[in-house]
PDB file of C-alpha atoms in Angstrom:
ATOM      1  CA  MET A  56      -1.329  33.576  50.927  1.00 60.00           C
ATOM      2  CA  THR A  57      -2.199  37.202  52.112  1.00 82.00           C
ATOM      3  CA  ALA A  58      -5.386  37.747  53.859  1.00 89.00           C
ATOM      4  CA  PRO A  59      -8.502  38.679  51.437  1.00 93.00           C
ATOM      5  CA  ARG A  60      -9.573  42.200  51.871  1.00 94.00           C
ATOM      6  CA  ILE A  61     -13.366  42.228  51.970  1.00 96.00           C
ATOM      7  CA  MET A  62     -15.766  45.313  51.928  1.00 96.00           C
ATOM      8  CA  ILE A  63     -19.358  44.704  53.696  1.00 98.00           C
ATOM      9  CA  VAL A  64     -22.480  46.609  52.873  1.00 98.00           C
ATOM     10  CA  GLU A  65     -25.073  46.069  55.703  1.00 98.00           C
ATOM     11  CA  ASP A  66     -27.232  48.521  57.202  1.00 96.00           C
ATOM     12  CA  GLU A  67     -27.909  46.809  60.493  1.00 95.00           C
ATOM     13  CA  ALA A  68     -24.922  47.473  62.975  1.00 95.00           C
ATOM     14  CA  LEU A  69     -24.971  44.492  64.747  1.00 95.00           C
ATOM     15  CA  VAL A  70     -25.260  42.399  61.597  1.00 95.00           C
ATOM     16  CA  ALA A  71     -22.312  44.157  60.383  1.00 97.00           C
ATOM     17  CA  LEU A  72     -20.343  43.853  63.119  1.00 97.00           C
ATOM     18  CA  MET A  73     -20.974  40.013  63.510  1.00 96.00           C
ATOM     19  CA  VAL A  74     -19.935  39.755  59.731  1.00 97.00           C
ATOM     20  CA  GLU A  75     -16.647  41.550  60.346  1.00 97.00           C
ATOM     21  CA  ASP A  76     -15.938  39.311  63.548  1.00 97.00           C
ATOM     22  CA  LEU A  77     -16.577  36.029  61.288  1.00 96.00           C
ATOM     23  CA  LEU A  78     -14.480  37.515  58.558  1.00 97.00           C
ATOM     24  CA  THR A  79     -11.560  38.296  60.630  1.00 97.00           C
ATOM     25  CA  ASP A  80     -11.969  35.167  62.411  1.00 95.00           C
ATOM     26  CA  ILE A  81     -11.169  33.362  59.159  1.00 94.00           C
ATOM     27  CA  GLY A  82      -8.210  35.360  58.048  1.00 94.00           C
ATOM     28  CA  CYS A  83      -9.953  38.074  56.381  1.00 95.00           C
ATOM     29  CA  ARG A  84      -9.263  41.948  56.631  1.00 95.00           C
ATOM     30  CA  ILE A  85     -11.956  44.317  56.362  1.00 96.00           C
ATOM     31  CA  SER A  86     -11.474  47.022  53.800  1.00 92.00           C
ATOM     32  CA  GLY A  87     -14.530  48.811  54.369  1.00 92.00           C
ATOM     33  CA  SER A  88     -18.055  48.773  56.032  1.00 96.00           C
ATOM     34  CA  PHE A  89     -20.792  50.571  54.951  1.00 96.00           C
ATOM     35  CA  GLY A  90     -24.285  51.131  55.879  1.00 97.00           C
ATOM     36  CA  ALA A  91     -25.680  52.775  52.745  1.00 98.00           C
ATOM     37  CA  VAL A  92     -25.770  51.820  49.142  1.00 97.00           C
ATOM     38  CA  ASP A  93     -24.568  55.411  48.224  1.00 96.00           C
ATOM     39  CA  GLU A  94     -21.425  54.900  50.544  1.00 95.00           C
ATOM     40  CA  ALA A  95     -20.644  51.720  48.964  1.00 95.00           C
ATOM     41  CA  LEU A  96     -20.667  53.235  45.434  1.00 94.00           C
ATOM     42  CA  ASP A  97     -18.437  56.035  46.462  1.00 91.00           C
ATOM     43  CA  TYR A  98     -15.988  53.885  47.526  1.00 90.00           C
ATOM     44  CA  LEU A  99     -16.258  52.269  44.157  1.00 90.00           C
ATOM     45  CA  LYS A 100     -16.206  55.130  42.318  1.00 85.00           C
ATOM     46  CA  ASP A 101     -14.260  53.787  39.352  1.00 63.00           C
ATOM     47  CA  ALA A 102     -15.286  50.240  38.015  1.00 53.00           C
ATOM     48  CA  ALA A 103     -12.757  50.001  35.515  1.00 57.00           C
ATOM     49  CA  ALA A 104     -10.063  50.203  38.361  1.00 64.00           C
ATOM     50  CA  PRO A 105     -11.332  48.414  41.435  1.00 60.00           C
ATOM     51  CA  PRO A 106      -9.769  49.904  44.776  1.00 66.00           C
ATOM     52  CA  PRO A 107      -6.521  48.437  45.377  1.00 68.00           C
ATOM     53  CA  ALA A 108      -7.620  47.321  48.934  1.00 78.00           C
ATOM     54  CA  LEU A 109     -10.410  45.086  47.741  1.00 90.00           C
ATOM     55  CA  ASP A 110     -10.562  41.460  46.985  1.00 93.00           C
ATOM     56  CA  GLY A 111     -14.295  40.778  47.546  1.00 95.00           C
ATOM     57  CA  ALA A 112     -17.459  41.776  49.244  1.00 97.00           C
ATOM     58  CA  VAL A 113     -20.381  40.691  51.343  1.00 98.00           C
ATOM     59  CA  LEU A 114     -23.557  42.508  50.436  1.00 97.00           C
ATOM     60  CA  ASP A 115     -26.796  42.504  52.258  1.00 96.00           C
ATOM     61  CA  VAL A 116     -29.465  42.768  49.449  1.00 94.00           C
ATOM     62  CA  ASN A 117     -31.891  45.333  51.087  1.00 93.00           C
ATOM     63  CA  VAL A 118     -29.799  47.927  52.446  1.00 95.00           C
ATOM     64  CA  GLY A 119     -32.325  50.676  54.345  1.00 93.00           C
ATOM     65  CA  GLY A 120     -35.036  50.115  51.813  1.00 93.00           C
ATOM     66  CA  THR A 121     -32.339  50.371  48.744  1.00 94.00           C
ATOM     67  CA  MET A 122     -31.721  47.293  46.872  1.00 93.00           C
ATOM     68  CA  VAL A 123     -27.884  46.687  46.545  1.00 95.00           C
ATOM     69  CA  PHE A 124     -27.656  45.556  42.963  1.00 95.00           C
ATOM     70  CA  PRO A 125     -26.054  48.865  41.828  1.00 96.00           C
ATOM     71  CA  VAL A 126     -23.062  47.665  44.047  1.00 96.00           C
ATOM     72  CA  ALA A 127     -23.021  44.338  42.871  1.00 96.00           C
ATOM     73  CA  GLU A 128     -23.202  45.278  39.105  1.00 94.00           C
ATOM     74  CA  ARG A 129     -20.089  47.670  39.990  1.00 92.00           C
ATOM     75  CA  LEU A 130     -18.132  45.103  41.476  1.00 93.00           C
ATOM     76  CA  ARG A 131     -19.046  42.610  38.816  1.00 92.00           C
ATOM     77  CA  ALA A 132     -17.859  45.117  36.034  1.00 88.00           C
ATOM     78  CA  ALA A 133     -14.655  45.544  37.928  1.00 87.00           C
ATOM     79  CA  GLY A 134     -13.972  41.544  38.533  1.00 88.00           C
ATOM     80  CA  ILE A 135     -14.516  41.558  42.075  1.00 91.00           C
ATOM     81  CA  PRO A 136     -16.104  38.400  43.469  1.00 95.00           C
ATOM     82  CA  PHE A 137     -19.091  38.839  46.155  1.00 96.00           C
ATOM     83  CA  VAL A 138     -21.716  37.073  47.774  1.00 96.00           C
ATOM     84  CA  PHE A 139     -25.299  38.155  48.788  1.00 95.00           C
ATOM     85  CA  ALA A 140     -26.595  37.943  52.481  1.00 94.00           C
ATOM     86  CA  THR A 141     -30.402  38.048  52.827  1.00 92.00           C
ATOM     87  CA  GLY A 142     -33.275  37.439  55.189  1.00 86.00           C
ATOM     88  CA  TYR A 143     -35.593  36.819  52.171  1.00 79.00           C
ATOM     89  CA  GLY A 144     -34.592  33.573  50.940  1.00 71.00           C
ATOM     90  CA  ALA A 145     -34.587  34.342  47.216  1.00 70.00           C
ATOM     91  CA  LEU A 146     -33.035  37.104  45.283  1.00 71.00           C
ATOM     92  CA  PRO A 147     -35.787  39.392  44.060  1.00 64.00           C
ATOM     93  CA  ARG A 148     -33.922  40.256  40.854  1.00 72.00           C
ATOM     94  CA  LYS A 149     -32.675  37.789  37.970  1.00 82.00           C
ATOM     95  CA  GLY A 150     -29.267  38.076  36.660  1.00 88.00           C
ATOM     96  CA  PHE A 151     -27.223  37.163  39.880  1.00 91.00           C
ATOM     97  CA  GLU A 152     -28.017  33.252  39.593  1.00 87.00           C
ATOM     98  CA  GLU A 153     -24.205  32.354  39.718  1.00 89.00           C
ATOM     99  CA  VAL A 154     -23.634  34.640  43.073  1.00 91.00           C
ATOM    100  CA  PRO A 155     -23.877  32.618  46.307  1.00 91.00           C
ATOM    101  CA  VAL A 156     -26.542  33.769  48.412  1.00 91.00           C
ATOM    102  CA  LEU A 157     -26.001  33.381  52.366  1.00 93.00           C
ATOM    103  CA  ASN A 158     -29.330  33.359  54.248  1.00 92.00           C
ATOM    104  CA  LYS A 159     -29.442  35.376  57.731  1.00 91.00           C
ATOM    105  CA  PRO A 160     -28.419  34.621  60.312  1.00 92.00           C
ATOM    106  CA  ILE A 161     -25.039  33.872  58.264  1.00 94.00           C
ATOM    107  CA  ASP A 162     -23.829  30.344  59.233  1.00 95.00           C
ATOM    108  CA  PRO A 163     -19.894  31.114  59.800  1.00 95.00           C
ATOM    109  CA  VAL A 164     -19.135  27.791  57.732  1.00 95.00           C
ATOM    110  CA  LEU A 165     -20.856  28.682  54.670  1.00 95.00           C
ATOM    111  CA  LEU A 166     -19.457  32.584  55.081  1.00 95.00           C
ATOM    112  CA  GLU A 167     -16.011  30.840  54.990  1.00 94.00           C
ATOM    113  CA  ASP A 168     -16.830  28.675  52.048  1.00 93.00           C
ATOM    114  CA  ALA A 169     -18.350  31.647  50.195  1.00 92.00           C
ATOM    115  CA  VAL A 170     -15.138  33.871  50.549  1.00 93.00           C
ATOM    116  CA  LYS A 171     -12.414  31.272  50.337  1.00 88.00           C
ATOM    117  CA  GLY A 172     -11.412  32.168  47.008  1.00 83.00           C
ATOM    118  CA  PHE A 173     -11.467  35.965  47.351  1.00 89.00           C
ATOM    119  CA  GLY A 174      -7.953  37.574  46.624  1.00 77.00           C
ATOM    120  CA  GLN A 175      -6.528  34.448  44.818  1.00 71.00           C
ATOM    121  CA  ALA A 176      -5.410  34.924  41.186  1.00 50.00           C
ATOM    122  CA  ALA A 177      -8.112  33.571  38.681  1.00 42.00           C
TER     123      ALA A 177
END
């Protein structure tokens, strides 16, 4: 099995580095790490054709005061799995009940469980 390629959307640099380290420790590769929703959306320009180097994503819910849901919607439309990370506990928006939510600080075991299916054929 090839290492899943994961995108991270997180505005706090230290948290992003920690998530990158956790993911690489469990055998993932980082496709990109973005500190703003607009940057992540630019990376995902065409939802009908997912980026070839992306198998999944870890999304901070609140990225610099901007909610990450447009990125989540683009990923969902492209069939790319993702998980949310939040310090808020519950998601402030309906429609994503099936998406795993990891509370910060992120537990490495829960992160591994959440992303272990990324990159595998459905």
